[in-house]
């Protein structure tokens, strides 16, 4: 349902791309490919490939790391910021539609459960390191 909403929204990107844009956009120009991999619980190789596609599409820009010549910082381009904003709006609307029937208490309980699940999954990723 969310993907359908995103496909129907001008300027929005897929959920997979959106997660990368959110990670990069939330780091204020300090994200690296390794950070994308950690946030999405994917390999550095997979993160590198999706970042390369987003760079090629003009949604992410690279800047040299100031102290590590082998590394780059990632930041959203103006087009990437617009895509992220369009996708956020569509994503939020899709979730609001999906959970319209839940009252505030049930939504709060669902939010807490999802936060706990996210924390548990993040710990699983830590255990693999």
Short mmCIF file of C-alpha atoms in Angstrom, two decimals:
data_model
loop_
_atom_site.label_atom_id
_atom_site.label_comp_id
_atom_site.label_asym_id
_atom_site.label_seq_id
_atom_site.Cartn_x
_atom_site.Cartn_y
_atom_site.Cartn_z
CA UNK A 1 0.00 0.00 0.00
CA UNK A 2 2.78 2.43 0.88
CA UNK A 3 4.75 1.61 -2.27
CA UNK A 4 1.61 2.20 -4.37
CA UNK A 5 1.16 5.59 -2.73
CA UNK A 6 4.81 6.45 -3.37
CA UNK A 7 4.62 5.40 -7.03
CA UNK A 8 1.55 7.63 -7.45
CA UNK A 9 3.25 10.66 -5.86
CA UNK A 10 5.20 12.95 -8.14
CA UNK A 11 8.79 13.32 -6.98
CA UNK A 12 8.65 10.47 -4.43
CA UNK A 13 11.11 7.56 -4.43
CA UNK A 14 10.75 3.90 -3.43
CA UNK A 15 10.90 2.86 0.22
CA UNK A 16 14.42 1.46 -0.19
CA UNK A 17 15.71 4.71 -1.65
CA UNK A 18 13.77 6.69 0.94
CA UNK A 19 15.52 4.90 3.79
CA UNK A 20 18.89 5.85 2.31
CA UNK A 21 17.80 9.47 1.81
CA UNK A 22 16.51 9.62 5.41
CA UNK A 23 19.78 8.23 6.73
CA UNK A 24 21.91 10.64 4.71
CA UNK A 25 19.61 13.60 5.34
CA UNK A 26 19.51 12.96 9.07
CA UNK A 27 23.29 13.05 9.39
CA UNK A 28 23.74 16.70 8.34
CA UNK A 29 26.45 15.96 5.79
CA UNK A 30 28.36 13.55 8.01
CA UNK A 31 26.97 10.23 6.69
CA UNK A 32 29.26 7.69 5.08
CA UNK A 33 28.44 4.54 3.15
CA UNK A 34 29.22 2.57 6.32
CA UNK A 35 26.55 4.57 8.17
CA UNK A 36 23.99 3.74 5.48
CA UNK A 37 24.89 0.05 5.77
CA UNK A 38 24.54 0.12 9.55
CA UNK A 39 21.23 2.00 9.47
CA UNK A 40 19.68 -0.34 6.91
CA UNK A 41 21.29 -3.51 8.30
CA UNK A 42 22.81 -4.33 4.90
CA UNK A 43 26.36 -4.99 3.76
CA UNK A 44 28.72 -2.14 2.93
CA UNK A 45 28.81 -3.45 -0.64
CA UNK A 46 25.02 -3.25 -0.98
CA UNK A 47 25.00 0.20 0.60
CA UNK A 48 27.73 1.33 -1.77
CA UNK A 49 25.74 0.16 -4.79
CA UNK A 50 22.53 1.96 -3.78
CA UNK A 51 24.48 5.12 -2.89
CA UNK A 52 26.17 4.99 -6.31
CA UNK A 53 22.75 4.81 -8.01
CA UNK A 54 21.46 7.73 -5.94
CA UNK A 55 24.58 9.76 -6.81
CA UNK A 56 24.11 8.92 -10.49
CA UNK A 57 20.46 10.01 -10.23
CA UNK A 58 21.51 13.32 -8.67
CA UNK A 59 19.86 12.70 -5.29
CA UNK A 60 23.02 12.39 -3.19
CA UNK A 61 26.29 14.30 -3.41
CA UNK A 62 29.72 13.21 -2.17
CA UNK A 63 32.22 15.45 -0.43
CA UNK A 64 35.76 14.39 0.47
CA UNK A 65 36.26 13.45 4.12
CA UNK A 66 38.45 16.11 5.72
CA UNK A 67 40.81 13.66 7.46
CA UNK A 68 40.41 10.32 5.64
CA UNK A 69 41.26 10.47 1.94
CA UNK A 70 39.68 7.03 1.38
CA UNK A 71 36.28 8.14 2.64
CA UNK A 72 33.56 10.55 1.57
CA UNK A 73 30.75 12.31 3.36
CA UNK A 74 27.33 12.03 1.78
CA UNK A 75 24.68 14.72 1.70
CA UNK A 76 21.39 15.21 -0.03
CA UNK A 77 21.46 17.27 -3.18
CA UNK A 78 18.67 19.82 -3.63
CA UNK A 79 16.86 17.22 -5.78
CA UNK A 80 17.43 14.64 -3.04
CA UNK A 81 15.93 16.98 -0.44
CA UNK A 82 12.86 17.52 -2.65
CA UNK A 83 12.51 13.75 -3.21
CA UNK A 84 12.86 13.11 0.51
CA UNK A 85 10.24 15.74 1.34
CA UNK A 86 7.78 14.40 -1.28
CA UNK A 87 8.29 10.86 -0.08
CA UNK A 88 7.91 11.81 3.59
CA UNK A 89 4.57 13.48 2.87
CA UNK A 90 3.27 10.48 0.89
CA UNK A 91 4.64 7.98 3.44
CA UNK A 92 3.03 9.80 6.38
CA UNK A 93 -0.31 10.01 4.53
CA UNK A 94 -0.22 6.28 3.72
CA UNK A 95 0.47 5.40 7.37
CA UNK A 96 -2.29 7.74 8.56
CA UNK A 97 -4.72 6.00 6.18
CA UNK A 98 -3.55 2.54 7.28
CA UNK A 99 -3.99 3.27 10.98
CA UNK A 100 -7.02 5.58 10.80
CA UNK A 101 -9.18 3.16 12.80
CA UNK A 102 -6.87 3.06 15.84
CA UNK A 103 -7.46 5.38 18.78
CA UNK A 104 -4.61 7.32 20.41
CA UNK A 105 -3.96 4.67 23.09
CA UNK A 106 -3.69 1.87 20.52
CA UNK A 107 -1.43 4.01 18.32
CA UNK A 108 0.82 4.76 21.30
CA UNK A 109 1.02 1.04 22.15
CA UNK A 110 1.83 0.19 18.52
CA UNK A 111 4.51 2.88 18.43
CA UNK A 112 6.12 1.52 21.59
CA UNK A 113 6.04 -2.06 20.28
CA UNK A 114 7.64 -1.00 16.98
CA UNK A 115 10.32 0.98 18.85
CA UNK A 116 11.13 -2.07 20.96
CA UNK A 117 11.29 -4.27 17.85
CA UNK A 118 13.59 -1.75 16.16
CA UNK A 119 15.88 -1.73 19.21
CA UNK A 120 15.95 -5.54 19.26
CA UNK A 121 16.81 -5.71 15.56
CA UNK A 122 19.54 -3.10 15.98
CA UNK A 123 21.10 -5.27 18.71
CA UNK A 124 21.02 -8.24 16.35
CA UNK A 125 23.06 -6.22 13.87
CA UNK A 126 25.53 -5.36 16.64
CA UNK A 127 25.92 -9.05 17.52
CA UNK A 128 26.97 -9.88 13.95
CA UNK A 129 29.85 -7.40 14.03
#
